[in-house]
Amino acid sequence: MTPLWWAVAALVAPAAPAESLSLAAWHGSWSGAGEAFGKPATATLEIVPGESGTTSLTYRLSIDGTPPVRYSADAGYSLDARGRVGGKWTDSYGRTRPVSGGIEGPVWWTHWGSADVEIGRSTYTLEEGGTLAVSDSVLQADGSWRVFAVLRYRRNKG
């Protein structure tokens, strides 16, 4: 018979994760196309390992039109043992936004911004066939989410 103290210790001890959580599945150089703000758009993502186990992301978006839009951002993310993401996103307009989120299977999701400016969410979904689908939305006053960009990326060769 197992001593009672051992059974209690087993119940309260944190379980070891079945596998180490990481954003490594998203790492790589990606090129994509889709729509942003109702117009055709192209973009690139560079998602690479950063310092001390972090992940760095560089985003470049081009929207043709008059005038053409060029947007860029750099972000740094850390991931804790429970799959929670934290970090910050700094864009070419000089804005820095806090980021929080998580990973669940093939989906990496983030919430960004703050209530005094805007709150948004981005999802990075690894799809069958090696496609990365990224959707960006902003929270509306009525509690709904308005999608403003959807792009599908392919990993660059080499």
mmCIF file of C-alpha atoms in Angstrom:
data_model
loop_
_atom_site.group_PDB
_atom_site.id
_atom_site.type_symbol
_atom_site.label_atom_id
_atom_site.label_comp_id
_atom_site.label_asym_id
_atom_site.label_seq_id
_atom_site.Cartn_x
_atom_site.Cartn_y
_atom_site.Cartn_z
ATOM 1 C CA MET A 1 0.000 0.000 0.000
ATOM 2 C CA THR A 2 1.273 3.490 -0.918
ATOM 3 C CA PRO A 3 1.889 5.832 2.016
ATOM 4 C CA LEU A 4 -0.697 8.613 2.217
ATOM 5 C CA TRP A 5 1.924 11.422 2.086
ATOM 6 C CA TRP A 6 3.209 10.115 -1.275
ATOM 7 C CA ALA A 7 -0.311 10.084 -2.788
ATOM 8 C CA VAL A 8 -0.941 13.657 -1.614
ATOM 9 C CA ALA A 9 2.435 14.815 -2.993
ATOM 10 C CA ALA A 10 1.641 13.239 -6.356
ATOM 11 C CA LEU A 11 -1.688 15.085 -6.512
ATOM 12 C CA VAL A 12 -0.257 18.526 -5.771
ATOM 13 C CA ALA A 13 3.031 18.264 -7.678
ATOM 14 C CA PRO A 14 3.001 20.047 -11.047
ATOM 15 C CA ALA A 15 2.859 17.654 -13.947
ATOM 16 C CA ALA A 16 5.764 17.741 -16.343
ATOM 17 C CA PRO A 17 4.705 18.874 -19.803
ATOM 18 C CA ALA A 18 4.326 16.014 -22.270
ATOM 19 C CA GLU A 19 6.523 17.952 -24.674
ATOM 20 C CA SER A 20 8.439 21.172 -24.450
ATOM 21 C CA LEU A 21 6.296 24.051 -25.702
ATOM 22 C CA SER A 22 7.885 26.288 -28.308
ATOM 23 C CA LEU A 23 7.195 28.555 -31.266
ATOM 24 C CA ALA A 24 9.798 26.669 -33.343
ATOM 25 C CA ALA A 25 7.159 25.256 -35.735
ATOM 26 C CA TRP A 26 6.539 28.827 -36.943
ATOM 27 C CA HIS A 27 10.231 29.705 -37.334
ATOM 28 C CA GLY A 28 11.338 30.459 -40.862
ATOM 29 C CA SER A 29 11.212 32.928 -43.691
ATOM 30 C CA TRP A 30 7.682 33.271 -45.101
ATOM 31 C CA SER A 31 6.156 35.115 -48.091
ATOM 32 C CA GLY A 32 2.439 35.641 -48.433
ATOM 33 C CA ALA A 33 -0.458 37.292 -50.175
ATOM 34 C CA GLY A 34 -4.034 38.093 -49.322
ATOM 35 C CA GLU A 35 -6.068 41.116 -48.357
ATOM 36 C CA ALA A 36 -5.486 43.932 -45.861
ATOM 37 C CA PHE A 37 -7.933 46.782 -45.246
ATOM 38 C CA GLY A 38 -10.031 45.614 -48.208
ATOM 39 C CA LYS A 39 -7.172 45.717 -50.728
ATOM 40 C CA PRO A 40 -4.804 43.125 -52.218
ATOM 41 C CA ALA A 41 -1.664 42.834 -50.118
ATOM 42 C CA THR A 42 1.647 41.002 -49.962
ATOM 43 C CA ALA A 43 3.813 40.449 -46.924
ATOM 44 C CA THR A 44 6.836 38.715 -45.501
ATOM 45 C CA LEU A 45 7.440 37.245 -42.077
ATOM 46 C CA GLU A 46 10.820 36.370 -40.613
ATOM 47 C CA ILE A 47 10.278 34.328 -37.465
ATOM 48 C CA VAL A 48 13.525 33.265 -35.828
ATOM 49 C CA PRO A 49 14.939 32.150 -32.496
ATOM 50 C CA GLY A 50 15.918 35.099 -30.319
ATOM 51 C CA GLU A 51 18.002 35.426 -27.201
ATOM 52 C CA SER A 52 17.407 33.183 -24.175
ATOM 53 C CA GLY A 53 14.732 31.043 -25.827
ATOM 54 C CA THR A 54 12.630 33.920 -27.146
ATOM 55 C CA THR A 55 11.237 34.230 -30.675
ATOM 56 C CA SER A 56 11.737 37.315 -32.844
ATOM 57 C CA LEU A 57 9.344 38.271 -35.639
ATOM 58 C CA THR A 58 9.883 40.812 -38.427
ATOM 59 C CA TYR A 59 6.819 41.706 -40.515
ATOM 60 C CA ARG A 60 6.715 43.670 -43.778
ATOM 61 C CA LEU A 61 3.357 44.488 -45.435
ATOM 62 C CA SER A 62 2.760 46.132 -48.825
ATOM 63 C CA ILE A 63 -0.652 47.280 -50.016
ATOM 64 C CA ASP A 64 -0.773 48.625 -53.553
ATOM 65 C CA GLY A 65 -3.002 51.573 -54.315
ATOM 66 C CA THR A 66 -2.989 55.318 -54.152
ATOM 67 C CA PRO A 67 -1.154 55.986 -52.007
ATOM 68 C CA PRO A 68 0.634 52.656 -51.557
ATOM 69 C CA VAL A 69 0.958 51.469 -47.954
ATOM 70 C CA ARG A 70 4.197 50.112 -46.536
ATOM 71 C CA TYR A 71 4.024 48.894 -42.963
ATOM 72 C CA SER A 72 6.613 47.072 -40.899
ATOM 73 C CA ALA A 73 6.960 45.801 -37.363
ATOM 74 C CA ASP A 74 9.349 43.928 -35.127
ATOM 75 C CA ALA A 75 8.232 41.821 -32.206
ATOM 76 C CA GLY A 76 9.763 39.719 -29.499
ATOM 77 C CA TYR A 77 7.917 36.873 -27.783
ATOM 78 C CA SER A 78 8.607 34.653 -24.820
ATOM 79 C CA LEU A 79 6.713 31.479 -24.018
ATOM 80 C CA ASP A 80 6.232 30.033 -20.546
ATOM 81 C CA ALA A 81 5.892 26.371 -19.578
ATOM 82 C CA ARG A 82 2.094 26.545 -19.834
ATOM 83 C CA GLY A 83 2.140 27.828 -23.414
ATOM 84 C CA ARG A 84 1.387 31.456 -22.541
ATOM 85 C CA VAL A 85 2.966 34.036 -24.835
ATOM 86 C CA GLY A 86 4.132 37.459 -23.722
ATOM 87 C CA GLY A 87 6.007 40.189 -25.526
ATOM 88 C CA LYS A 88 5.823 43.456 -27.394
ATOM 89 C CA TRP A 89 5.221 44.632 -30.973
ATOM 90 C CA THR A 90 6.810 47.835 -32.287
ATOM 91 C CA ASP A 91 5.716 49.175 -35.679
ATOM 92 C CA SER A 92 6.901 51.620 -38.330
ATOM 93 C CA TYR A 93 4.486 54.265 -37.011
ATOM 94 C CA GLY A 94 6.392 54.346 -33.719
ATOM 95 C CA ARG A 95 3.757 52.476 -31.710
ATOM 96 C CA THR A 96 4.686 49.775 -29.217
ATOM 97 C CA ARG A 97 1.979 47.388 -28.058
ATOM 98 C CA PRO A 98 2.062 44.769 -25.318
ATOM 99 C CA VAL A 99 1.256 41.255 -26.535
ATOM 100 C CA SER A 100 -0.146 38.243 -24.710
ATOM 101 C CA GLY A 101 -1.478 34.983 -26.027
ATOM 102 C CA GLY A 102 -0.756 31.293 -26.307
ATOM 103 C CA ILE A 103 -0.308 28.258 -28.475
ATOM 104 C CA GLU A 104 -2.639 25.341 -28.866
ATOM 105 C CA GLY A 105 -1.736 22.702 -31.418
ATOM 106 C CA PRO A 106 -1.155 24.359 -34.787
ATOM 107 C CA VAL A 107 -2.498 27.752 -33.649
ATOM 108 C CA TRP A 108 -0.429 30.561 -32.148
ATOM 109 C CA TRP A 109 -2.701 33.421 -31.111
ATOM 110 C CA THR A 110 -2.010 36.834 -29.648
ATOM 111 C CA HIS A 111 -3.982 39.690 -28.190
ATOM 112 C CA TRP A 112 -2.285 43.062 -28.492
ATOM 113 C CA GLY A 113 -2.826 46.679 -27.567
ATOM 114 C CA SER A 114 -4.691 48.265 -24.701
ATOM 115 C CA ALA A 115 -8.197 49.542 -24.022
ATOM 116 C CA ASP A 116 -7.126 53.197 -24.169
ATOM 117 C CA VAL A 117 -6.044 52.859 -27.833
ATOM 118 C CA GLU A 118 -7.255 49.615 -29.415
ATOM 119 C CA ILE A 119 -7.261 45.900 -28.730
ATOM 120 C CA GLY A 120 -6.510 43.448 -31.490
ATOM 121 C CA ARG A 121 -5.860 39.795 -32.038
ATOM 122 C CA SER A 122 -3.743 37.882 -34.488
ATOM 123 C CA THR A 123 -3.814 34.164 -35.183
ATOM 124 C CA TYR A 124 -1.014 32.245 -36.880
ATOM 125 C CA THR A 125 -2.397 28.894 -38.028
ATOM 126 C CA LEU A 126 -0.178 26.189 -39.528
ATOM 127 C CA GLU A 127 -2.376 24.518 -42.137
ATOM 128 C CA GLU A 128 -2.080 21.240 -44.014
ATOM 129 C CA GLY A 129 0.390 21.421 -46.873
ATOM 130 C CA GLY A 130 2.763 23.859 -45.165
ATOM 131 C CA THR A 131 0.674 27.036 -45.420
ATOM 132 C CA LEU A 132 0.695 29.606 -42.618
ATOM 133 C CA ALA A 133 -2.619 31.513 -42.435
ATOM 134 C CA VAL A 134 -2.520 34.787 -40.497
ATOM 135 C CA SER A 135 -5.672 36.683 -39.558
ATOM 136 C CA ASP A 136 -5.704 40.092 -37.847
ATOM 137 C CA SER A 137 -8.762 41.609 -36.143
ATOM 138 C CA VAL A 138 -9.606 44.598 -34.006
ATOM 139 C CA LEU A 139 -12.131 44.686 -31.157
ATOM 140 C CA GLN A 140 -15.199 46.825 -31.868
ATOM 141 C CA ALA A 141 -17.209 48.835 -29.302
ATOM 142 C CA ASP A 142 -20.038 46.273 -29.457
ATOM 143 C CA GLY A 143 -17.675 43.425 -28.483
ATOM 144 C CA SER A 144 -17.410 41.925 -31.969
ATOM 145 C CA TRP A 145 -14.156 41.476 -33.877
ATOM 146 C CA ARG A 146 -13.601 43.123 -37.263
ATOM 147 C CA VAL A 147 -11.132 41.258 -39.451
ATOM 148 C CA PHE A 148 -8.863 43.716 -41.265
ATOM 149 C CA ALA A 149 -6.271 41.390 -42.793
ATOM 150 C CA VAL A 150 -6.011 37.764 -43.903
ATOM 151 C CA LEU A 151 -2.873 36.524 -45.634
ATOM 152 C CA ARG A 152 -1.608 33.059 -46.476
ATOM 153 C CA TYR A 153 2.130 32.423 -46.424
ATOM 154 C CA ARG A 154 4.458 29.787 -47.820
ATOM 155 C CA ARG A 155 7.834 29.050 -46.313
ATOM 156 C CA ASN A 156 10.653 30.348 -48.538
ATOM 157 C CA LYS A 157 13.083 27.729 -49.810
ATOM 158 C CA GLY A 158 16.731 27.863 -48.863
#
